[in-house]
Short mmCIF file of C-alpha atoms and ligand atoms in Angstrom, two decimals:
data_model
loop_
_atom_site.label_atom_id
_atom_site.label_comp_id
_atom_site.label_asym_id
_atom_site.label_seq_id
_atom_site.Cartn_x
_atom_site.Cartn_y
_atom_site.Cartn_z
CA MET A 18 -22.79 -48.17 -70.35
CA LYS A 19 -22.97 -49.64 -66.77
CA GLY A 20 -26.11 -49.78 -65.01
CA GLN A 21 -27.92 -49.15 -68.42
CA VAL A 22 -30.61 -52.06 -69.62
CA SER A 23 -29.45 -53.59 -72.77
CA LEU A 24 -31.27 -54.05 -75.84
CA ARG A 25 -28.82 -56.26 -77.55
CA GLY A 26 -30.51 -58.86 -79.63
CA LYS A 27 -33.88 -57.91 -78.69
CA ASP A 28 -36.91 -58.27 -80.98
CA ILE A 29 -38.74 -54.83 -81.10
CA LEU A 30 -42.15 -56.27 -81.56
CA GLY A 31 -44.45 -53.43 -79.71
CA LEU A 32 -44.16 -51.06 -76.86
CA ARG A 33 -46.40 -53.28 -74.75
CA THR A 34 -43.59 -55.37 -74.07
CA PHE A 35 -40.85 -52.34 -73.52
CA SER A 36 -39.87 -51.36 -69.84
CA THR A 37 -39.91 -47.74 -69.03
CA GLU A 38 -36.13 -48.09 -68.80
CA GLU A 39 -35.63 -49.52 -72.36
CA ILE A 40 -37.67 -46.62 -73.77
CA ARG A 41 -35.81 -44.04 -71.82
CA ARG A 42 -32.58 -45.60 -73.39
CA VAL A 43 -33.78 -45.49 -76.83
CA LEU A 44 -34.99 -41.91 -76.54
CA ASP A 45 -31.39 -40.77 -75.15
CA THR A 46 -29.73 -42.66 -77.58
CA ALA A 47 -31.81 -41.19 -80.29
CA LYS A 48 -30.89 -37.66 -79.10
CA GLU A 49 -27.30 -38.65 -80.01
CA MET A 50 -28.01 -39.81 -83.11
CA LYS A 51 -30.20 -37.00 -83.97
CA ALA A 52 -26.83 -34.63 -83.87
CA ILE A 53 -25.26 -37.04 -86.57
CA VAL A 54 -28.38 -36.54 -88.71
CA GLY A 55 -27.81 -32.73 -88.56
CA ARG A 56 -24.44 -33.32 -89.75
CA ASP A 57 -23.03 -32.34 -93.26
CA ILE A 58 -21.29 -35.60 -93.57
CA LYS A 59 -23.76 -38.17 -91.78
CA LYS A 60 -22.17 -41.25 -92.45
CA VAL A 61 -20.21 -43.06 -89.29
CA PRO A 62 -18.81 -46.75 -89.35
CA THR A 63 -20.59 -47.68 -86.42
CA LEU A 64 -22.77 -50.95 -88.16
CA ARG A 65 -20.07 -51.61 -90.84
CA GLY A 66 -20.31 -55.01 -91.88
CA LYS A 67 -23.95 -55.76 -90.72
CA SER A 68 -26.93 -56.03 -92.92
CA VAL A 69 -30.49 -54.97 -92.44
CA VAL A 70 -33.40 -56.41 -94.82
CA ASN A 71 -36.70 -54.00 -95.06
CA LEU A 72 -39.26 -56.61 -95.59
CA PHE A 73 -42.17 -54.52 -96.51
CA PHE A 74 -45.54 -56.19 -97.44
CA GLU A 75 -47.69 -53.01 -97.33
CA PRO A 76 -46.87 -49.65 -99.02
CA SER A 77 -44.77 -47.27 -97.06
CA THR A 78 -42.98 -44.13 -97.58
CA ARG A 79 -41.43 -42.61 -94.63
CA THR A 80 -41.00 -45.63 -92.46
CA ARG A 81 -39.58 -47.81 -95.20
CA THR A 82 -37.00 -44.93 -96.14
CA SER A 83 -36.37 -43.84 -92.61
CA PHE A 84 -35.11 -47.47 -91.54
CA GLU A 85 -32.95 -47.60 -95.01
CA LEU A 86 -31.38 -44.24 -94.50
CA ALA A 87 -30.97 -45.02 -90.44
CA GLY A 88 -28.79 -48.11 -91.57
CA LYS A 89 -27.00 -46.39 -94.04
CA TYR A 90 -26.05 -43.35 -91.93
CA LEU A 91 -24.77 -45.69 -89.48
CA GLY A 92 -22.88 -47.52 -91.84
CA ALA A 93 -24.83 -51.07 -92.27
CA ASP A 94 -25.53 -52.52 -95.77
CA VAL A 95 -29.53 -52.00 -96.26
CA VAL A 96 -31.51 -53.83 -98.79
CA ASN A 97 -35.63 -53.63 -99.62
CA ILE A 98 -37.90 -56.21 -100.25
CA THR A 99 -41.19 -55.36 -100.99
CA THR A 100 -44.25 -57.45 -102.14
CA SER A 101 -44.70 -56.74 -105.92
CA SER A 102 -40.89 -57.17 -106.29
CA SER A 103 -40.60 -60.42 -104.37
CA SER A 104 -41.40 -64.16 -104.59
CA VAL A 105 -44.25 -63.52 -102.49
CA VAL A 106 -46.38 -62.54 -105.76
CA LYS A 107 -45.17 -66.26 -106.78
CA GLY A 108 -46.94 -67.81 -103.68
CA GLU A 109 -44.08 -67.85 -101.62
CA SER A 110 -45.05 -68.14 -97.95
CA LEU A 111 -44.24 -65.62 -95.16
CA ARG A 112 -42.39 -68.42 -93.26
CA ASP A 113 -40.17 -69.47 -96.45
CA THR A 114 -39.43 -65.61 -97.47
CA LEU A 115 -38.27 -65.32 -93.51
CA LEU A 116 -35.82 -68.42 -93.79
CA THR A 117 -34.52 -67.32 -97.18
CA VAL A 118 -33.68 -64.02 -95.96
CA GLU A 119 -31.99 -65.69 -92.66
CA ALA A 120 -29.77 -67.78 -94.97
CA MET A 121 -28.24 -64.90 -96.37
CA GLY A 122 -26.77 -63.83 -92.95
CA VAL A 123 -28.83 -60.90 -92.44
CA ASP A 124 -28.43 -59.52 -88.83
CA VAL A 125 -31.76 -57.09 -88.69
CA ILE A 126 -35.38 -57.74 -90.38
CA VAL A 127 -37.31 -54.98 -90.36
CA MET A 128 -40.66 -55.99 -91.32
CA ARG A 129 -44.20 -54.59 -92.09
CA HIS A 130 -46.99 -56.54 -92.37
CA ALA A 131 -50.91 -56.44 -92.72
CA ALA A 132 -51.59 -59.39 -90.32
CA GLU A 133 -51.64 -58.68 -86.49
CA GLY A 134 -48.82 -60.74 -85.02
CA ALA A 135 -47.00 -60.91 -87.88
CA ALA A 136 -43.87 -59.73 -86.35
CA VAL A 137 -44.01 -61.98 -83.37
CA TYR A 138 -44.76 -64.84 -85.88
CA ALA A 139 -41.62 -63.59 -87.41
CA SER A 140 -39.60 -63.78 -84.14
CA LYS A 141 -40.50 -67.13 -83.44
CA ILE A 142 -39.30 -68.46 -87.07
CA ALA A 143 -36.27 -66.46 -87.93
CA LYS A 144 -33.21 -65.83 -86.14
CA PRO A 145 -31.88 -62.35 -87.13
CA VAL A 146 -33.46 -59.49 -84.88
CA ILE A 147 -37.09 -58.79 -86.08
CA ILE A 148 -38.34 -54.97 -85.72
CA ASN A 149 -42.02 -54.65 -86.07
CA ALA A 150 -42.67 -51.45 -88.86
CA GLY A 151 -46.15 -52.03 -88.47
CA ASP A 152 -48.56 -55.12 -88.00
CA GLY A 153 -51.91 -54.60 -89.06
CA ALA A 154 -53.86 -52.41 -86.55
CA HIS A 155 -51.46 -53.95 -83.57
CA GLU A 156 -48.43 -52.42 -83.03
CA HIS A 157 -45.75 -49.63 -84.59
CA PRO A 158 -43.13 -49.25 -82.08
CA SER A 159 -40.74 -47.09 -83.81
CA GLN A 160 -43.54 -44.71 -84.41
CA GLY A 161 -44.59 -44.74 -80.78
CA LEU A 162 -41.03 -43.82 -79.52
CA LEU A 163 -40.70 -41.04 -82.68
CA ASP A 164 -43.99 -39.50 -81.26
CA MET A 165 -42.50 -39.47 -77.84
CA PHE A 166 -39.14 -38.51 -78.74
CA THR A 167 -40.98 -35.42 -80.81
CA ILE A 168 -43.11 -34.65 -77.36
CA GLU A 169 -40.33 -34.78 -75.15
CA GLU A 170 -38.27 -32.55 -77.16
CA ARG A 171 -40.98 -29.99 -77.27
CA LYS A 172 -42.50 -30.12 -73.79
CA GLY A 173 -39.39 -31.11 -71.97
CA SER A 174 -40.78 -33.89 -70.33
CA LEU A 175 -43.72 -36.94 -70.90
CA GLU A 176 -44.54 -36.83 -67.28
CA GLY A 177 -48.38 -35.56 -66.24
CA LEU A 178 -48.87 -34.29 -69.96
CA LYS A 179 -52.65 -34.90 -71.52
CA VAL A 180 -51.95 -36.12 -75.06
CA ALA A 181 -55.26 -36.66 -77.41
CA ILE A 182 -55.15 -38.99 -79.73
CA ILE A 183 -58.23 -38.15 -82.25
CA GLY A 184 -59.67 -40.14 -85.10
CA ASP A 185 -59.37 -43.78 -86.71
CA ILE A 186 -58.54 -45.50 -83.41
CA LEU A 187 -60.00 -48.93 -84.58
CA HIS A 188 -57.20 -49.46 -87.30
CA SER A 189 -54.71 -47.47 -85.79
CA ARG A 190 -51.29 -49.35 -84.67
CA VAL A 191 -50.00 -46.07 -84.17
CA ALA A 192 -52.62 -45.22 -81.41
CA ARG A 193 -51.63 -48.44 -79.81
CA SER A 194 -48.30 -47.79 -79.56
CA ASP A 195 -48.58 -44.40 -78.48
CA ILE A 196 -51.07 -45.44 -75.81
CA TRP A 197 -48.55 -48.39 -74.36
CA GLY A 198 -45.68 -46.25 -74.41
CA LEU A 199 -46.90 -42.57 -73.17
CA THR A 200 -48.69 -44.16 -70.18
CA LYS A 201 -45.65 -45.86 -69.04
CA MET A 202 -43.91 -42.66 -69.32
CA GLY A 203 -46.56 -41.25 -66.85
CA ALA A 204 -48.47 -38.96 -69.83
CA THR A 205 -52.63 -39.69 -69.62
CA VAL A 206 -53.79 -40.65 -73.06
CA HIS A 207 -57.40 -39.41 -73.84
CA VAL A 208 -59.03 -40.86 -77.32
CA ALA A 209 -61.90 -39.38 -79.40
CA GLY A 210 -63.18 -40.08 -82.74
CA PRO A 211 -66.70 -41.56 -84.42
CA LYS A 212 -68.06 -44.16 -81.97
CA THR A 213 -67.52 -47.02 -84.66
CA LEU A 214 -63.77 -46.16 -85.19
CA ILE A 215 -63.14 -46.66 -81.11
CA PRO A 216 -62.37 -50.00 -80.42
CA PRO A 217 -63.55 -52.06 -77.34
CA GLY A 218 -61.19 -52.75 -74.71
CA ILE A 219 -58.89 -49.18 -75.31
CA GLU A 220 -59.75 -48.10 -71.72
CA GLU A 221 -58.00 -51.45 -70.43
CA MET A 222 -54.74 -50.27 -72.23
CA GLY A 223 -55.04 -47.12 -70.11
CA ALA A 224 -56.69 -44.61 -72.02
CA VAL A 225 -59.23 -42.40 -71.29
CA VAL A 226 -62.43 -42.57 -73.91
CA HIS A 227 -64.39 -39.37 -74.70
CA GLU A 228 -67.61 -39.21 -76.58
CA ARG A 229 -67.04 -35.66 -77.23
CA ILE A 230 -64.10 -34.65 -79.49
CA GLU A 231 -64.15 -30.93 -77.27
CA ASP A 232 -63.79 -32.94 -73.87
CA ALA A 233 -60.57 -34.69 -75.54
CA LEU A 234 -59.02 -32.06 -76.87
CA ASP A 235 -59.67 -29.69 -73.59
CA GLU A 236 -56.59 -28.34 -72.11
CA ALA A 237 -54.40 -31.20 -74.25
CA ASP A 238 -50.56 -30.65 -74.39
CA VAL A 239 -50.59 -32.58 -77.18
CA VAL A 240 -52.83 -33.61 -80.32
CA ASN A 241 -51.96 -36.45 -82.09
CA VAL A 242 -54.37 -36.68 -85.41
CA LEU A 243 -54.45 -40.02 -86.96
CA ARG A 244 -55.09 -40.73 -90.52
CA ILE A 245 -58.43 -42.11 -91.56
CA GLN A 246 -57.17 -45.25 -92.92
CA LEU A 247 -59.70 -45.40 -95.95
CA GLU A 248 -58.13 -48.54 -97.38
CA ARG A 249 -59.14 -50.45 -93.85
CA GLN A 250 -62.53 -49.24 -93.43
CA LYS A 251 -65.55 -51.91 -93.62
CA LYS A 252 -68.94 -50.77 -95.00
CA GLY A 253 -70.78 -48.36 -92.59
CA LEU A 254 -68.29 -47.81 -89.98
CA PHE A 255 -67.18 -44.45 -91.47
CA PRO A 256 -69.51 -41.50 -92.16
CA SER A 257 -69.12 -39.58 -95.48
CA PRO A 258 -65.81 -37.39 -95.75
CA ARG A 259 -67.15 -34.18 -95.80
CA GLU A 260 -69.40 -35.37 -92.33
CA TYR A 261 -65.92 -36.65 -90.72
CA ALA A 262 -64.13 -33.06 -91.55
CA ARG A 263 -66.73 -31.45 -89.92
CA ILE A 264 -67.67 -33.13 -86.81
CA PHE A 265 -63.76 -34.47 -86.14
CA GLY A 266 -61.40 -32.58 -88.47
CA ILE A 267 -58.72 -30.76 -86.67
CA ASN A 268 -58.70 -27.28 -87.66
CA ARG A 269 -57.71 -24.03 -86.14
CA ALA A 270 -60.81 -23.46 -84.13
CA ARG A 271 -60.55 -27.12 -82.71
CA LEU A 272 -56.94 -26.84 -82.06
CA SER A 273 -57.70 -23.75 -80.06
CA LEU A 274 -59.42 -25.96 -77.43
CA ALA A 275 -56.30 -27.75 -76.83
CA LYS A 276 -53.61 -25.52 -74.69
CA GLU A 277 -52.17 -22.44 -76.38
CA ASP A 278 -48.95 -24.35 -76.49
CA ALA A 279 -50.10 -27.48 -77.71
CA VAL A 280 -48.20 -29.80 -79.92
CA LEU A 281 -49.65 -31.02 -83.40
CA LEU A 282 -48.83 -34.36 -84.28
CA HIS A 283 -49.65 -36.09 -87.37
CA PRO A 284 -47.72 -39.81 -88.26
CA GLY A 285 -48.51 -39.27 -91.91
CA PRO A 286 -49.23 -39.73 -94.60
CA MET A 287 -51.90 -37.03 -93.99
CA ASN A 288 -55.52 -36.63 -95.78
CA ARG A 289 -55.18 -33.41 -95.81
CA GLY A 290 -58.88 -31.45 -95.51
CA LEU A 291 -60.11 -34.77 -93.97
CA GLU A 292 -58.68 -35.59 -90.74
CA ILE A 293 -56.51 -32.34 -90.46
CA SER A 294 -57.22 -28.63 -92.03
CA PRO A 295 -53.83 -27.62 -94.20
CA GLU A 296 -54.11 -24.28 -92.26
CA VAL A 297 -53.01 -26.23 -89.21
CA ALA A 298 -50.87 -29.06 -90.56
CA TYR A 299 -48.09 -26.46 -91.41
CA ASP A 300 -48.22 -23.87 -88.88
CA THR A 301 -45.89 -22.99 -85.89
CA GLN A 302 -47.92 -25.64 -83.30
CA SER A 303 -47.14 -28.62 -85.77
CA ALA A 304 -44.19 -30.81 -85.24
CA ILE A 305 -45.14 -33.16 -88.42
CA GLN A 306 -41.98 -32.67 -90.25
CA GLU A 307 -39.81 -32.72 -86.86
CA GLN A 308 -41.53 -36.34 -86.38
CA VAL A 309 -39.96 -37.41 -89.55
CA LYS A 310 -36.43 -36.05 -88.73
CA ASN A 311 -36.92 -37.61 -85.21
CA GLY A 312 -38.20 -40.94 -86.66
CA LEU A 313 -34.71 -41.27 -88.59
CA ALA A 314 -32.96 -40.79 -85.38
CA VAL A 315 -34.91 -43.35 -83.26
CA ARG A 316 -34.57 -45.87 -85.93
CA MET A 317 -30.93 -45.19 -85.90
CA ALA A 318 -30.71 -45.91 -82.01
CA LEU A 319 -33.02 -49.01 -82.47
CA LEU A 320 -30.90 -50.48 -84.61
CA PHE A 321 -27.56 -49.32 -82.97
CA LEU A 322 -28.71 -50.86 -79.62
CA VAL A 323 -30.23 -53.82 -80.76
CA LEU A 324 -26.94 -54.47 -82.98
CA THR A 325 -24.39 -53.07 -80.71
CA GLY A 326 -26.06 -53.12 -77.16
CA GLY A 327 -25.09 -49.21 -77.34
CA LYS A 328 -21.05 -49.03 -77.21
CA HIS A 329 -19.85 -45.67 -77.94
CA VAL A 330 -21.89 -44.25 -81.23
CA GLU A 331 -18.52 -43.84 -83.30
CA ASP A 332 -16.43 -46.25 -82.01
CA ASN A 333 -15.62 -48.52 -84.98
CA HIS A 334 -14.01 -51.67 -83.42
C1 NCD B 25 -48.56 -44.93 -90.29
C2 NCD B 25 -48.74 -46.74 -90.24
O1 NCD B 25 -48.38 -47.05 -91.17
O2 NCD B 25 -49.10 -47.33 -89.39
N1 NCD B 25 -47.75 -44.25 -90.79
C3 NCD B 25 -46.35 -44.55 -90.83
O3 NCD B 25 -46.06 -45.11 -90.32
N2 NCD B 25 -46.14 -43.41 -90.78
C4 NCD B 25 -49.79 -44.39 -90.17
C5 NCD B 25 -50.87 -44.45 -91.03
O4 NCD B 25 -50.88 -45.29 -92.19
O5 NCD B 25 -51.78 -43.92 -90.90
#
């Protein structure tokens, strides 16, 4: 459509390099996509003849499945490559894997990797569009976009909201993408967690850092609880799980410090009883299941926009 920014051919590497117009375009397109997800027959032919490879070097349930179904609902062919089943176990380099996938005529590579900067590297090596599905603790743009979509859906707008992000900020690519995206869209992001898990420099990204979790939660419109990334902890950074749950765990009492109608988010997978208590995870304030549904719509929007530039959703010519 005229006057709208185009994402055709754009590598989706992180929200730091997204403009507000680009974020708006994705969120608006995802609304149309959500209507398709709600249908009985979901498949549309929009991306027929296009191919997507999910290249995942780290475990994933929701992000990988979400990109896979997103591509399939839009009619694309989607193939999954995971580390354990690929030639990476035979010692193949990332560069060679990318070039092999490229040689098969793939249009989009959705990539998750443990190293920060892996997606940027891939975008320099390979011709297909690269979508970063998480690179180490750096960025996870589709998660940031689905968080924004979910908040906007519940609250009507992102402008002026207080969003509290609680927990393991240090290891979280979700926190980084959320901070870049939400601050661009006019929200204020407040973070709190154990001192050892708050990275230096997070203020320069635009977040307000609190020593006391109560101050971050106070009158918040949104509470986003992060998973304690047990697999990434270095010795000594993390108190015992029991102590963490006692001081930082989000339970009903802590959630009540936020606004009465505050929305509760968690990117999943949850450590129930550690960073979040089951009593709040499944309560009405929780939008955690909605996040999963919206993630699908947002990923459909991303694939659609990078591959077509945004022609009519069901136009199959
Ligand atoms: C997140 C991730 O992988 O960064 N999960 C996800 O994509 N849904 C968060 C996490 O693993 O804690």
